[in-house]
Amino acid sequence: VTRGFTFGLTIVGVKSGPVGEFIINNNNVCIGKGDYSDEIIKIFNNAFELQMNNQGVKNKNIATLLWSWERSAEKHIEFFKSLD
């Protein structure tokens, strides 16, 4: 999921646990348990529409904010300082 965000793509994932919540909370698309083929077609059509409306760009911005090298370094420094 995070890799898809960094590539600037619209995400289609499984509606399960925190990953599913993250996907949904960031306006991407999830497939639920028991979705049948007609529902899957609707889900992917929705994902294509989102991609055409710049959802991938929004995802890349989220990835840059949350998972940049700078942010990762800051979080590591915070963690090691908290061990004192």
Tab-separated table of N, CA and C in Angstrom:
chain	number	residue	atom	x	y	z
A	1	VAL	N	0.835	-1.191	0.000
A	1	VAL	CA	0.000	0.000	0.000
A	1	VAL	C	0.876	1.249	0.000
A	2	THR	N	1.852	1.289	0.890
A	2	THR	CA	2.692	2.476	0.953
A	2	THR	C	3.461	2.669	-0.340
A	3	ARG	N	3.905	1.598	-0.949
A	3	ARG	CA	4.637	1.698	-2.225
A	3	ARG	C	3.726	2.310	-3.285
A	4	GLY	N	2.479	1.879	-3.347
A	4	GLY	CA	1.535	2.451	-4.300
A	4	GLY	C	1.352	3.943	-4.089
A	5	PHE	N	1.285	4.360	-2.821
A	5	PHE	CA	1.171	5.782	-2.522
A	5	PHE	C	2.393	6.524	-3.038
A	6	THR	N	3.595	5.981	-2.796
A	6	THR	CA	4.809	6.685	-3.219
A	6	THR	C	4.921	6.774	-4.735
A	7	PHE	N	4.318	5.833	-5.450
A	7	PHE	CA	4.328	5.882	-6.905
A	7	PHE	C	3.243	6.785	-7.464
A	8	GLY	N	2.396	7.340	-6.595
A	8	GLY	CA	1.344	8.242	-7.046
A	8	GLY	C	0.205	7.520	-7.733
A	9	LEU	N	-0.169	6.355	-7.190
A	9	LEU	CA	-1.243	5.557	-7.779
A	9	LEU	C	-2.469	5.557	-6.884
A	10	THR	N	-3.619	5.316	-7.474
A	10	THR	CA	-4.830	5.064	-6.707
A	10	THR	C	-4.751	3.629	-6.217
A	11	ILE	N	-5.119	3.407	-4.982
A	11	ILE	CA	-4.974	2.099	-4.353
A	11	ILE	C	-6.310	1.362	-4.316
A	12	VAL	N	-6.271	0.088	-4.661
A	12	VAL	CA	-7.388	-0.829	-4.457
A	12	VAL	C	-6.862	-1.899	-3.522
A	13	GLY	N	-7.446	-1.983	-2.332
A	13	GLY	CA	-6.964	-2.933	-1.343
A	13	GLY	C	-8.097	-3.716	-0.727
A	14	VAL	N	-7.734	-4.511	0.268
A	14	VAL	CA	-8.703	-5.344	0.965
A	14	VAL	C	-9.229	-4.585	2.184
A	15	LYS	N	-10.537	-4.614	2.357
A	15	LYS	CA	-11.193	-3.920	3.469
A	15	LYS	C	-10.997	-4.749	4.738
A	16	SER	N	-9.791	-4.613	5.329
A	16	SER	CA	-9.464	-5.417	6.494
A	16	SER	C	-8.460	-4.686	7.370
A	17	GLY	N	-8.755	-4.568	8.651
A	17	GLY	CA	-7.821	-4.024	9.619
A	17	GLY	C	-7.394	-2.595	9.357
A	18	PRO	N	-6.268	-2.209	9.970
A	18	PRO	CA	-5.812	-0.831	9.862
A	18	PRO	C	-5.389	-0.436	8.445
A	19	VAL	N	-4.909	-1.387	7.667
A	19	VAL	CA	-4.526	-1.058	6.290
A	19	VAL	C	-5.762	-0.674	5.489
A	20	GLY	N	-6.826	-1.448	5.615
A	20	GLY	CA	-8.078	-1.118	4.945
A	20	GLY	C	-8.612	0.227	5.382
A	21	GLU	N	-8.529	0.496	6.697
A	21	GLU	CA	-8.972	1.796	7.215
A	21	GLU	C	-8.160	2.929	6.603
A	22	PHE	N	-6.838	2.745	6.530
A	22	PHE	CA	-5.968	3.772	5.969
A	22	PHE	C	-6.328	4.037	4.510
A	23	ILE	N	-6.569	2.978	3.758
A	23	ILE	CA	-6.934	3.107	2.346
A	23	ILE	C	-8.238	3.895	2.209
A	24	ILE	N	-9.237	3.515	2.978
A	24	ILE	CA	-10.550	4.173	2.912
A	24	ILE	C	-10.461	5.618	3.406
A	25	ASN	N	-9.759	5.837	4.526
A	25	ASN	CA	-9.662	7.188	5.099
A	25	ASN	C	-8.949	8.161	4.173
A	26	ASN	N	-8.188	7.636	3.219
A	26	ASN	CA	-7.486	8.497	2.266
A	26	ASN	C	-8.129	8.438	0.882
A	27	ASN	N	-9.424	8.138	0.854
A	27	ASN	CA	-10.263	8.202	-0.351
A	27	ASN	C	-9.840	7.274	-1.476
A	28	ASN	N	-9.305	6.106	-1.110
A	28	ASN	CA	-9.013	5.090	-2.101
A	28	ASN	C	-10.097	4.028	-2.020
A	29	VAL	N	-9.909	2.891	-2.637
A	29	VAL	CA	-10.978	1.916	-2.793
A	29	VAL	C	-10.594	0.581	-2.156
A	30	CYS	N	-11.564	-0.034	-1.481
A	30	CYS	CA	-11.343	-1.355	-0.884
A	30	CYS	C	-12.368	-2.358	-1.390
A	31	ILE	N	-11.905	-3.588	-1.469
A	31	ILE	CA	-12.765	-4.716	-1.816
A	31	ILE	C	-13.090	-5.446	-0.526
A	32	GLY	N	-14.377	-5.611	-0.253
A	32	GLY	CA	-14.795	-6.297	0.958
A	32	GLY	C	-14.941	-7.788	0.744
A	33	LYS	N	-15.029	-8.490	1.836
A	33	LYS	CA	-15.232	-9.935	1.796
A	33	LYS	C	-16.569	-10.222	1.133
A	34	GLY	N	-16.578	-11.126	0.189
A	34	GLY	CA	-17.819	-11.513	-0.465
A	34	GLY	C	-18.236	-10.632	-1.621
A	35	ASP	N	-17.369	-9.677	-2.032
A	35	ASP	CA	-17.695	-8.877	-3.213
A	35	ASP	C	-17.676	-9.782	-4.443
A	36	TYR	N	-18.718	-9.723	-5.232
A	36	TYR	CA	-18.822	-10.575	-6.411
A	36	TYR	C	-18.305	-9.842	-7.634
A	37	SER	N	-18.202	-10.549	-8.730
A	37	SER	CA	-17.560	-9.996	-9.923
A	37	SER	C	-18.173	-8.675	-10.372
A	38	ASP	N	-19.500	-8.519	-10.310
A	38	ASP	CA	-20.094	-7.248	-10.729
A	38	ASP	C	-19.684	-6.114	-9.790
A	39	GLU	N	-19.532	-6.430	-8.507
A	39	GLU	CA	-19.075	-5.423	-7.552
A	39	GLU	C	-17.610	-5.074	-7.794
A	40	ILE	N	-16.807	-6.055	-8.122
A	40	ILE	CA	-15.391	-5.809	-8.372
A	40	ILE	C	-15.219	-4.897	-9.585
A	41	ILE	N	-16.025	-5.103	-10.603
A	41	ILE	CA	-15.970	-4.232	-11.785
A	41	ILE	C	-16.290	-2.793	-11.378
A	42	LYS	N	-17.316	-2.601	-10.542
A	42	LYS	CA	-17.670	-1.261	-10.070
A	42	LYS	C	-16.524	-0.656	-9.255
A	43	ILE	N	-15.907	-1.476	-8.420
A	43	ILE	CA	-14.811	-1.000	-7.578
A	43	ILE	C	-13.642	-0.526	-8.435
A	44	PHE	N	-13.263	-1.317	-9.442
A	44	PHE	CA	-12.148	-0.919	-10.295
A	44	PHE	C	-12.507	0.278	-11.174
A	45	ASN	N	-13.738	0.361	-11.624
A	45	ASN	CA	-14.164	1.552	-12.368
A	45	ASN	C	-14.065	2.791	-11.489
A	46	ASN	N	-14.448	2.649	-10.215
A	46	ASN	CA	-14.326	3.747	-9.268
A	46	ASN	C	-12.857	4.132	-9.101
A	47	ALA	N	-11.975	3.147	-9.003
A	47	ALA	CA	-10.541	3.421	-8.858
A	47	ALA	C	-9.991	4.154	-10.077
A	48	PHE	N	-10.398	3.736	-11.279
A	48	PHE	CA	-9.946	4.427	-12.495
A	48	PHE	C	-10.436	5.874	-12.518
A	49	GLU	N	-11.677	6.079	-12.081
A	49	GLU	CA	-12.219	7.442	-12.031
A	49	GLU	C	-11.442	8.292	-11.024
A	50	LEU	N	-11.135	7.705	-9.869
A	50	LEU	CA	-10.344	8.431	-8.878
A	50	LEU	C	-8.969	8.794	-9.437
A	51	GLN	N	-8.342	7.870	-10.145
A	51	GLN	CA	-7.026	8.142	-10.712
A	51	GLN	C	-7.099	9.295	-11.715
A	52	MET	N	-8.160	9.316	-12.510
A	52	MET	CA	-8.328	10.389	-13.487
A	52	MET	C	-8.567	11.741	-12.799
A	53	ASN	N	-9.041	11.693	-11.551
A	53	ASN	CA	-9.296	12.915	-10.783
A	53	ASN	C	-8.177	13.197	-9.778
A	54	ASN	N	-6.980	12.758	-10.113
A	54	ASN	CA	-5.763	13.083	-9.353
A	54	ASN	C	-5.649	12.454	-7.981
A	55	GLN	N	-6.323	11.332	-7.728
A	55	GLN	CA	-6.151	10.664	-6.437
A	55	GLN	C	-4.714	10.188	-6.264
A	56	GLY	N	-4.088	9.757	-7.340
A	56	GLY	CA	-2.695	9.334	-7.255
A	56	GLY	C	-1.776	10.454	-6.800
A	57	VAL	N	-2.014	11.653	-7.292
A	57	VAL	CA	-1.212	12.818	-6.876
A	57	VAL	C	-1.420	13.072	-5.385
A	58	LYS	N	-2.665	12.981	-4.941
A	58	LYS	CA	-2.956	13.162	-3.513
A	58	LYS	C	-2.238	12.092	-2.698
A	59	ASN	N	-2.250	10.854	-3.195
A	59	ASN	CA	-1.569	9.770	-2.489
A	59	ASN	C	-0.065	10.021	-2.403
A	60	LYS	N	0.516	10.506	-3.490
A	60	LYS	CA	1.953	10.794	-3.477
A	60	LYS	C	2.272	11.895	-2.469
A	61	ASN	N	1.404	12.901	-2.364
A	61	ASN	CA	1.599	13.963	-1.377
A	61	ASN	C	1.533	13.406	0.046
A	62	ILE	N	0.601	12.493	0.284
A	62	ILE	CA	0.501	11.843	1.601
A	62	ILE	C	1.775	11.062	1.884
A	63	ALA	N	2.250	10.310	0.900
A	63	ALA	CA	3.469	9.518	1.070
A	63	ALA	C	4.664	10.409	1.367
A	64	THR	N	4.765	11.521	0.669
A	64	THR	CA	5.876	12.446	0.892
A	64	THR	C	5.829	12.999	2.313
A	65	LEU	N	4.633	13.304	2.783
A	65	LEU	CA	4.466	13.840	4.124
A	65	LEU	C	4.777	12.794	5.199
A	66	LEU	N	4.273	11.576	5.020
A	66	LEU	CA	4.377	10.556	6.067
A	66	LEU	C	5.635	9.702	5.999
A	67	TRP	N	6.141	9.444	4.787
A	67	TRP	CA	7.191	8.439	4.651
A	67	TRP	C	8.449	8.950	3.961
A	68	SER	N	8.717	10.241	4.008
A	68	SER	CA	9.931	10.773	3.395
A	68	SER	C	11.148	10.338	4.219
A	69	TRP	N	12.324	10.421	3.608
A	69	TRP	CA	13.560	10.094	4.319
A	69	TRP	C	13.725	11.007	5.527
A	70	GLU	N	13.395	12.277	5.363
A	70	GLU	CA	13.536	13.233	6.450
A	70	GLU	C	12.633	12.863	7.625
A	71	ARG	N	11.401	12.544	7.309
A	71	ARG	CA	10.437	12.161	8.360
A	71	ARG	C	10.886	10.882	9.056
A	72	SER	N	11.362	9.908	8.286
A	72	SER	CA	11.853	8.657	8.875
A	72	SER	C	13.026	8.928	9.807
A	73	ALA	N	13.947	9.786	9.378
A	73	ALA	CA	15.103	10.122	10.218
A	73	ALA	C	14.646	10.798	11.509
A	74	GLU	N	13.710	11.740	11.393
A	74	GLU	CA	13.191	12.425	12.582
A	74	GLU	C	12.578	11.433	13.557
A	75	LYS	N	11.794	10.485	13.043
A	75	LYS	CA	11.139	9.492	13.899
A	75	LYS	C	12.163	8.587	14.578
A	76	HIS	N	13.225	8.210	13.853
A	76	HIS	CA	14.276	7.391	14.458
A	76	HIS	C	14.986	8.160	15.574
A	77	ILE	N	15.294	9.430	15.317
A	77	ILE	CA	15.943	10.258	16.338
A	77	ILE	C	15.052	10.386	17.565
A	78	GLU	N	13.759	10.651	17.354
A	78	GLU	CA	12.816	10.746	18.474
A	78	GLU	C	12.797	9.460	19.271
A	79	PHE	N	12.759	8.328	18.579
A	79	PHE	CA	12.714	7.037	19.259
A	79	PHE	C	13.961	6.839	20.116
A	80	PHE	N	15.138	7.064	19.544
A	80	PHE	CA	16.368	6.819	20.303
A	80	PHE	C	16.525	7.798	21.470
A	81	LYS	N	16.056	9.027	21.298
A	81	LYS	CA	16.082	9.977	22.411
A	81	LYS	C	15.133	9.538	23.528
A	82	SER	N	14.025	8.906	23.150
A	82	SER	CA	13.067	8.467	24.162
A	82	SER	C	13.605	7.319	25.011
A	83	LEU	N	14.661	6.683	24.574
A	83	LEU	CA	15.241	5.567	25.319
A	83	LEU	C	16.107	6.044	26.492
A	84	ASP	N	16.456	7.327	26.489
A	84	ASP	CA	17.304	7.862	27.591
A	84	ASP	C	16.578	7.854	28.895
